[in-house]
Coordinates of C-alpha atoms in Angstrom, one line a residue:
X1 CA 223.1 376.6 89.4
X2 CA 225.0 374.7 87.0
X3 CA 225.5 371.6 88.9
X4 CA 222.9 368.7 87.9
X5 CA 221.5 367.1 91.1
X6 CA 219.5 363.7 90.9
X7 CA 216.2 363.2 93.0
X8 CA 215.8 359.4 93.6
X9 CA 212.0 358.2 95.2
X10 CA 211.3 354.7 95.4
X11 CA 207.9 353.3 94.5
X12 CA 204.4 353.8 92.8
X13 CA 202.7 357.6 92.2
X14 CA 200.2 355.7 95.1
X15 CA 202.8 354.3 97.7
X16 CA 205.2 357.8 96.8
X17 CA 201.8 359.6 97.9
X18 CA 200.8 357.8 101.6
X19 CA 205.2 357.9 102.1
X20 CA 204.6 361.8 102.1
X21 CA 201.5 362.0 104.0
X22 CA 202.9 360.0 106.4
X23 CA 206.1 362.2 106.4
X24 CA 203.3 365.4 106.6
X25 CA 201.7 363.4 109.4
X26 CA 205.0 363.0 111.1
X27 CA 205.9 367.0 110.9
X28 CA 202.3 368.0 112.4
X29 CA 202.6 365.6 115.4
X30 CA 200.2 363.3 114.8
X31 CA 200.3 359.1 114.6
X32 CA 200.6 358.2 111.4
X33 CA 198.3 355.8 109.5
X34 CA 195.5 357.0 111.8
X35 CA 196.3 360.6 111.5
X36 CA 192.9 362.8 110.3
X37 CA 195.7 364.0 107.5
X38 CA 197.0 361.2 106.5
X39 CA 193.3 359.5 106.0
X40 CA 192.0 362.0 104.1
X41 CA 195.1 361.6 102.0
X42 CA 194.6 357.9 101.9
X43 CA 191.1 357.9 100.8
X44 CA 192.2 360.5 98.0
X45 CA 194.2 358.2 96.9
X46 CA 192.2 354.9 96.6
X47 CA 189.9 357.0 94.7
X48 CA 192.3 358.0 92.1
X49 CA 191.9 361.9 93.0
X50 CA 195.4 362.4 92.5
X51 CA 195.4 366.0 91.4
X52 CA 193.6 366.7 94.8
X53 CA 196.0 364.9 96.4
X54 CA 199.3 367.0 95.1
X55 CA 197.7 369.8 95.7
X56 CA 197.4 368.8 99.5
X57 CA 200.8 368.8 99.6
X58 CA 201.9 371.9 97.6
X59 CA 198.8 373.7 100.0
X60 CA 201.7 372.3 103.0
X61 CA 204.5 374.2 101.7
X62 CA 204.5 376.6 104.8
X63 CA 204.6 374.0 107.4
X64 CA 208.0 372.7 105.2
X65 CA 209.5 375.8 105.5
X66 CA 209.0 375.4 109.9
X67 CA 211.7 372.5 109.5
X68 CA 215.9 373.4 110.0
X69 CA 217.1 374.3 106.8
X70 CA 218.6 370.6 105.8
X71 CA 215.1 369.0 106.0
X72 CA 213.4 372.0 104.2
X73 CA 215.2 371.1 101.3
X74 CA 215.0 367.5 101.6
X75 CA 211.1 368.2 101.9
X76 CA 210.6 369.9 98.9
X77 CA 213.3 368.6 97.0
X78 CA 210.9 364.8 98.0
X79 CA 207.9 366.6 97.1
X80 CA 209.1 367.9 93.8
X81 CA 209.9 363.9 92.9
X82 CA 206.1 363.1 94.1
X83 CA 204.8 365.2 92.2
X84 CA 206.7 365.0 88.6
X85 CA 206.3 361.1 88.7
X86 CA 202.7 361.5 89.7
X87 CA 199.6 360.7 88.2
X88 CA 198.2 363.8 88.6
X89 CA 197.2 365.5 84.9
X90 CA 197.8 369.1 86.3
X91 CA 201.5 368.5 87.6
X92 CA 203.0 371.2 85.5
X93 CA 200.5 373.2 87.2
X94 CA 200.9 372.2 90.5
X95 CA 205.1 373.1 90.2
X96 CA 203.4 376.7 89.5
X97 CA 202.0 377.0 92.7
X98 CA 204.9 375.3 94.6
X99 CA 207.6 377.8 93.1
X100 CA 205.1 380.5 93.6
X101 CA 204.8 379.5 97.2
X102 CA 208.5 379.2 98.0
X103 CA 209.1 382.8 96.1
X104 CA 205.9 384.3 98.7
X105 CA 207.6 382.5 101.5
X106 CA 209.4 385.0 103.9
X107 CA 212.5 384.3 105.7
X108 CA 215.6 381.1 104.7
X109 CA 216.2 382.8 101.6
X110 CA 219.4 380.7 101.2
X111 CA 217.0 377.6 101.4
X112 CA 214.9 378.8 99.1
X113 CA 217.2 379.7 96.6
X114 CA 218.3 376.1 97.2
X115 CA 215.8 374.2 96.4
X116 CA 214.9 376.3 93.4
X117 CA 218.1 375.8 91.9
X118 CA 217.9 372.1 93.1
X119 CA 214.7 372.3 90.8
X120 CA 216.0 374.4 87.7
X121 CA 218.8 371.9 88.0
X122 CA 216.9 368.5 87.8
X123 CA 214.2 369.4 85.2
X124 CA 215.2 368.5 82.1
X125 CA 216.9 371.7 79.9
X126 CA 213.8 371.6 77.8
X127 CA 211.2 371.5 80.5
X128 CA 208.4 374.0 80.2
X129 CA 208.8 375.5 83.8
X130 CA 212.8 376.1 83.5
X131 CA 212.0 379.9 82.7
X132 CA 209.6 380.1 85.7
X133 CA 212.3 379.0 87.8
X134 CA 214.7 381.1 86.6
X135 CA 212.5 384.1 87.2
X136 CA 211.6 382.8 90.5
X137 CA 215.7 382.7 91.4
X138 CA 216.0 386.3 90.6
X139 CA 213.1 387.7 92.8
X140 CA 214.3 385.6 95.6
X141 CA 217.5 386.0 95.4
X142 CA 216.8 390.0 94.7
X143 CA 214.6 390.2 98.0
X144 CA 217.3 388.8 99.8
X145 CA 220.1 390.5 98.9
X146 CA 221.8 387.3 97.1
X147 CA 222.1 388.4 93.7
X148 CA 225.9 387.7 93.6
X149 CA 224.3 384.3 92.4
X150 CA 222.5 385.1 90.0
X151 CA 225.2 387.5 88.3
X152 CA 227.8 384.8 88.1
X153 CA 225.0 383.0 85.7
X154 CA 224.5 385.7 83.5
X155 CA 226.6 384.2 80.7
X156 CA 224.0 381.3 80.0
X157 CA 221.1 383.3 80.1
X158 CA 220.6 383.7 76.3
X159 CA 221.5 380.4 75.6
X160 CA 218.9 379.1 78.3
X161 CA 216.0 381.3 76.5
X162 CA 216.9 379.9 73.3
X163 CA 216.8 376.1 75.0
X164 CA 213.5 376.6 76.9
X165 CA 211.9 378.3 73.5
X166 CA 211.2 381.9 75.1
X167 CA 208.7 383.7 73.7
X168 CA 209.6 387.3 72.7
X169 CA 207.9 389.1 75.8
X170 CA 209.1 386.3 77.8
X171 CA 212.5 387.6 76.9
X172 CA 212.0 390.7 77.1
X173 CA 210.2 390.6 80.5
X174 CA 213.2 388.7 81.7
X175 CA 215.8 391.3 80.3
X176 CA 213.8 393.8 82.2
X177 CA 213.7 391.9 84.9
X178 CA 217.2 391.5 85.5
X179 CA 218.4 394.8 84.6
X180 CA 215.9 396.3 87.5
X181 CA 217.6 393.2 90.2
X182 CA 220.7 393.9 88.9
X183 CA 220.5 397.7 89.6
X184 CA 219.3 397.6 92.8
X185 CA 222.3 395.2 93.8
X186 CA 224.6 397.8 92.6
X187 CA 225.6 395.5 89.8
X188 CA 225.3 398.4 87.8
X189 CA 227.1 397.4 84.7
X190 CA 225.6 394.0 84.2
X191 CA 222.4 395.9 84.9
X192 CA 223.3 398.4 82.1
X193 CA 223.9 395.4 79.9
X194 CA 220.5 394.5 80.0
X195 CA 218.8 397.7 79.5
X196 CA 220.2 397.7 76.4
X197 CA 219.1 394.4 75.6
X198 CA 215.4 395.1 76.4
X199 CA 215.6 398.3 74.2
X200 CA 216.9 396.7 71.6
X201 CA 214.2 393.8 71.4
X202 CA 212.1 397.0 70.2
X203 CA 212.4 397.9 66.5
X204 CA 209.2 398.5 64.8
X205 CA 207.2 399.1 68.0
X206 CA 209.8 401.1 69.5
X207 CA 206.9 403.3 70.8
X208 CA 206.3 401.1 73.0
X209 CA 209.7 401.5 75.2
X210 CA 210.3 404.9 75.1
X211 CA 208.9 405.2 78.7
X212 CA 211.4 402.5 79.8
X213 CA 214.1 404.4 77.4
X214 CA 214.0 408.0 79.7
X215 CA 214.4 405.6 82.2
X216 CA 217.3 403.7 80.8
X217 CA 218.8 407.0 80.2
X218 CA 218.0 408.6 84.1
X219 CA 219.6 405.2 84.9
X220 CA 223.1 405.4 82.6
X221 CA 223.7 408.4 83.8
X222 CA 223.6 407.6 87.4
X223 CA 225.2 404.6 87.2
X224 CA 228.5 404.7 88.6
X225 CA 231.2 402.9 86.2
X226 CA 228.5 403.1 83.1
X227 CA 230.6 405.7 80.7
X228 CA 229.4 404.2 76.9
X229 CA 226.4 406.0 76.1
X230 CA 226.5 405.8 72.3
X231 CA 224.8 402.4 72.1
X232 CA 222.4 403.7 74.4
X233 CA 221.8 406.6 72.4
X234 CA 221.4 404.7 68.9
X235 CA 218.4 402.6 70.1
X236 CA 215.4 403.0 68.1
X237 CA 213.2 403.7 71.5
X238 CA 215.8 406.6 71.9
X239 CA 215.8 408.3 69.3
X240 CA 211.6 409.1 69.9
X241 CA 213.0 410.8 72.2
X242 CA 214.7 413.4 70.0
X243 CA 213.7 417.1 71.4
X244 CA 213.1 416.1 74.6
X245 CA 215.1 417.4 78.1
X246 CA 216.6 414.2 78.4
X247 CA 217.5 413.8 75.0
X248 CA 220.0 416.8 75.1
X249 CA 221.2 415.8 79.1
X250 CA 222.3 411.9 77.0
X251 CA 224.0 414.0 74.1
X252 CA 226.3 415.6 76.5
X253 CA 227.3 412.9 78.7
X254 CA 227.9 410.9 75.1
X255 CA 230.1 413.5 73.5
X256 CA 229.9 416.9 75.5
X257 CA 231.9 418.7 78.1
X258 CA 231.7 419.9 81.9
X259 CA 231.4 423.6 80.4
X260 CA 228.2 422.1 78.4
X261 CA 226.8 420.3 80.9
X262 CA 226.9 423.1 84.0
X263 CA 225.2 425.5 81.0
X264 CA 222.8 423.1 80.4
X265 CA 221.7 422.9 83.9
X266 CA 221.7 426.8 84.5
X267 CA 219.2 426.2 81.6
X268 CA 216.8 423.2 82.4
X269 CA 218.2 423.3 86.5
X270 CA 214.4 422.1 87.6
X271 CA 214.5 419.5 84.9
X272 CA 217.3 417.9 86.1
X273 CA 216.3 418.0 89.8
X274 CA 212.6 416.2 88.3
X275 CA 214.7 413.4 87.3
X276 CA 216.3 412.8 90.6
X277 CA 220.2 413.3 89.9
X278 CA 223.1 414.1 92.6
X279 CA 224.5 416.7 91.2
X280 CA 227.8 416.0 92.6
X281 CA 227.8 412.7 91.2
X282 CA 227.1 413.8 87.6
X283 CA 229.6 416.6 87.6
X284 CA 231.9 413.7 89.0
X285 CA 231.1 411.9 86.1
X286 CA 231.0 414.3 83.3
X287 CA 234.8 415.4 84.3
X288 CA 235.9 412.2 84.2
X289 CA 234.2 411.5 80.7
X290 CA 235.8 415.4 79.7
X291 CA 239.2 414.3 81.0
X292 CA 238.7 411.3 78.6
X293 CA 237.8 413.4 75.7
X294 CA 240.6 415.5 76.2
X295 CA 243.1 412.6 76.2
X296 CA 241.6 411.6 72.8
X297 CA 242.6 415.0 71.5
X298 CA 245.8 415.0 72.6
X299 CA 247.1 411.2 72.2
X300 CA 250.5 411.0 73.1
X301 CA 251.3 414.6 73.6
X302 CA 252.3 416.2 77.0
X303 CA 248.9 417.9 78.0
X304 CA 249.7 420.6 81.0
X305 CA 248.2 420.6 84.5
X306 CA 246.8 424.0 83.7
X307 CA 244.5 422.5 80.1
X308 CA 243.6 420.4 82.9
X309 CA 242.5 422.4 85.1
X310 CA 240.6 424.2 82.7
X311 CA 238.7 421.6 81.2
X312 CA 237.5 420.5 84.4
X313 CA 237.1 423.5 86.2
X314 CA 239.5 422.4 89.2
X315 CA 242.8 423.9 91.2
X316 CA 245.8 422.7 90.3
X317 CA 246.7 420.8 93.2
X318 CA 243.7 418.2 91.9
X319 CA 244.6 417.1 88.8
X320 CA 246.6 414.4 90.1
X321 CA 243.8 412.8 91.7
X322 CA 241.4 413.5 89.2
X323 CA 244.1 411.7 86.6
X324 CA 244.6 408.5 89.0
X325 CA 240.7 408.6 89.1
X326 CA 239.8 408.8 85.0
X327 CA 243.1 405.6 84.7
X328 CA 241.1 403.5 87.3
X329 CA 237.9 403.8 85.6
X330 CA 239.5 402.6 82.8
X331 CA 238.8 405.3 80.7
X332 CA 242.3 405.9 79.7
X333 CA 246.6 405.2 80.5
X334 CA 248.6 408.0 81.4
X335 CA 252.0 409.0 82.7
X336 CA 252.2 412.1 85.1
X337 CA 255.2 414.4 85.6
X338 CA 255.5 416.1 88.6
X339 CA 258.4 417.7 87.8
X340 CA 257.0 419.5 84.9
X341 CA 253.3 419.7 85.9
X342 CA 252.4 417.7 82.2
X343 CA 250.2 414.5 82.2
X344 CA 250.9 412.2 78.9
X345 CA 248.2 409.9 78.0
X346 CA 249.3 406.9 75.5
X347 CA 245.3 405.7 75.3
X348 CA 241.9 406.8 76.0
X349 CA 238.7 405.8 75.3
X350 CA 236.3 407.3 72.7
X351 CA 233.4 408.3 73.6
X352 CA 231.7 408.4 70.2
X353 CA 233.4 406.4 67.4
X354 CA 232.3 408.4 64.3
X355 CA 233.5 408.3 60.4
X356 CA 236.3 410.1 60.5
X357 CA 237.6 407.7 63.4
X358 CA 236.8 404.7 61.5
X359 CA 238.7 406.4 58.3
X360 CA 241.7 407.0 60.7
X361 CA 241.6 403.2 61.6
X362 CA 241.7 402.3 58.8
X363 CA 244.7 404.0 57.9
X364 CA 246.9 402.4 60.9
X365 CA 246.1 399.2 59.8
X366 CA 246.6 399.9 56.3
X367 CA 249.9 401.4 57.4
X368 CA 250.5 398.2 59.7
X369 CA 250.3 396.1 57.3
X370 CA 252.4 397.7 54.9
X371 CA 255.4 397.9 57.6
X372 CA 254.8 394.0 58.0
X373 CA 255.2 393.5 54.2
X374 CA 258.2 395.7 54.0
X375 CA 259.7 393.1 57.4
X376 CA 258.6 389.9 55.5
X377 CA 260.7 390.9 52.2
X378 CA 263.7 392.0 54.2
X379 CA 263.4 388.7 55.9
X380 CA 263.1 386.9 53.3
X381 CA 266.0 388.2 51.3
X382 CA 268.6 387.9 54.3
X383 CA 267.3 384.4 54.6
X384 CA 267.9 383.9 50.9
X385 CA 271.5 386.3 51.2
X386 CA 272.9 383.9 54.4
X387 CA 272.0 380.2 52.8
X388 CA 274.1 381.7 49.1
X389 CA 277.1 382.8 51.3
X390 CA 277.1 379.4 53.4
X391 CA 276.7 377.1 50.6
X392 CA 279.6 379.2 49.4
X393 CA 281.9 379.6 51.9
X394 CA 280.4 377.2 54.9
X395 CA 280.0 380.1 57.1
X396 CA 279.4 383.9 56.1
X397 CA 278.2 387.0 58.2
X398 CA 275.2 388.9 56.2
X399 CA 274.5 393.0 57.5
X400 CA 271.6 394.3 55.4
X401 CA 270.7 397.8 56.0
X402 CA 267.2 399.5 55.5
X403 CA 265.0 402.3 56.5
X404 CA 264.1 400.1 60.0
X405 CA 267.9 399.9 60.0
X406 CA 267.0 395.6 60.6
X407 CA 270.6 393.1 60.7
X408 CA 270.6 389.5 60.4
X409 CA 273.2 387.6 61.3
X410 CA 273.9 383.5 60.2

């Protein structure tokens, strides 16, 4: 969709008009410039009725889509031309109906999605129907299982809103929009993504989500590959829902266990059936997510196969596959050691970043950058050491010794 196509017809809005009624005539079988269709048109025209007369053609969209699929999208590609250098007052209008009629359409999805790319493409950035055509992409390509396109275009989507001059609930709609495609193709993260951009478009009518933020939160959690719940759970829309099943079920996939989570279903088991979960697949989850937690803890350190086992509430003989699991998901780096049945993990994601991490961070780098200061000086001083002993003696050997235990030599 990022390629800028050109759409060149020759001519007057009135000559334009009889070339495509003559092309229309053409495609029905009849002679031309005595065809019933193509007089009708013709006397349209000579009496300067031209909004009737682009509507004639939009009303032929069907019978465009009978062509093979490189002369559907020369068609409508020709009939877009007609109509934005027309006369007619109502042409913005008239695009309406045409996308609307080429979203409706069923079958040559990948012609469709064509030529309303070819359209989105050619219409100047600025053009008032750019967002329609955007939207109309998505549900086509969404009903045809082509969403791979749309995903690779996610990028420009905010800058595009803030070209066409979205309105607020045209920004939001879209978000929505999206994240709903997106799920359904299983792009599940990029979906994600725009959950969170919906809810947070709420702020002081954040009452106004909170039926769309239980269903962000059903969503997160089913998602495979979606493990950051914190952003999620500081979303105004969210927090309404404070007290509520779903609130707790959110708090222990942000920050809780697999020992919370199977006592929270003993507790509210019909709950969580209500909301439609695999169990199998959150208990997947929420092991990985405790595994992750566990690593946090124990940063660096040797962590046995047995702590394993009982944080997750598996044999012994699965922790290796569990471990290879959590480092593919990203989650976290770790070393295994068969030979001593110990699993050392050298990073892992945190689920919640809270104070006391922040305070801890802070510390590293303050600790960072007081080893780089100590470097630069004991740089610096050899540098200053090795030019006195050359301009000395022409050629010297400098050790210096400190705490890193650093030598230069000149």
């Amino acid at each position: 969709m990022e390629n800028v196509n050109t759409i060149f017809v020759e001519g007057s809005p009135d000559v334009q008009a009889l070339d495509f009624a003559s092309y229309v005539s053409d495609i029905k079988g009849e002679e031309n410039e005595n065809s019933p269709y193509y007089l009708e048109i013709k006397a349209l025209v000579d009496s300067e009725k031209f909004d009737e007369v682009y509507q004639k053609f939009v009303d032929e969209s069907d019978l465009l889509l009978t062509l093979d699929d490189q002369e559907t999208e020369l068609a409508f590609n020709h009939l877009l031309a007609v109509i934005v250098g027309s006369k007619a007052a109502s042409s913005e209008a008239l695009l309406q109906k045409l996308i609307e009629a080429l979203v409706k359409a069923e079958g040559k999805a990948s012609v469709r999605m064509q030529i309303l790319s070819n359209y989105f493409n050619v219409l100047p950035a600025t053009f008032p129907l750019r967002y329609t055509l955007f939207v109309a992409v998505v549900n086509v390509a969404s009903q045809n299982n082509r969403m791979e396109a749309v995903a690779s275009q996610l990028k420009s989507v905010d800058s595009w809103l803030q070209q066409w001059g979205a309105s607020k609930s045209q920004i939001r709609e879209l978000y929505l929009l999206l994240s709903e495609k997106l799920n359904t193709a299983q792009y599940y993260k990029q979906s994600y993504e725009y959950a969170l951009k919906y809810l947070a478009s709420f702020d002081s009518d954040a009452e106004e989500a909170k039926p769309f933020a239980k269903k962000a939160i059903v969503d997160a959690i089913k998602m495979p590959g979606v493990f950051q719940f914190e952003d999620l759970s500081k979303m105004p829309s969210v927090q309404l829902l404070q007290g509520e099943t779903i609130f707790k079920l959110m708090n222990i996939f942000l920050n809780g266990s697999l020992t919370e989570y199977n006592q929270f279903v003993a507790e509210n088991g019909q709950a969580v059936q209500e909301f439609g979960f695999n169990e199998e697949d959150n208990i997947n989850k929420i092991r990985m997510l405790t595994l992750a937690s566990l690593g946090s803890e124990h940063l660096g350190n040797e962590l046995s196969y047995s702590a394993v086992c009982d944080a997750l509430k598996i044999d012994a003989d699965e922790v290796e596959f569990w471990v290879i699991d959590v480092v593919r998901a990203g989650l976290i780096e770790a070393k295994l050691n068969q030979l001593n049945e110990t699993v050392t993990i050298s990073r892992s994601t945190r689920r919640v970043f809270t104070t006391k991490d922040w305070e801890e961070l802070g510390a590293k780098m303050k600790g960072w950058k007081q080893s780089l200061s100590d470097i630069l000086k004991v740089v610096s001083n050899a540098k200053v050491i090795a030019q006195s002993s050359v301009n000395a003696n022409g050629n010297a050997t400098v050790s210096i010794t400190t705490n890193a235990a650093t030598n230069a030599n000149a």
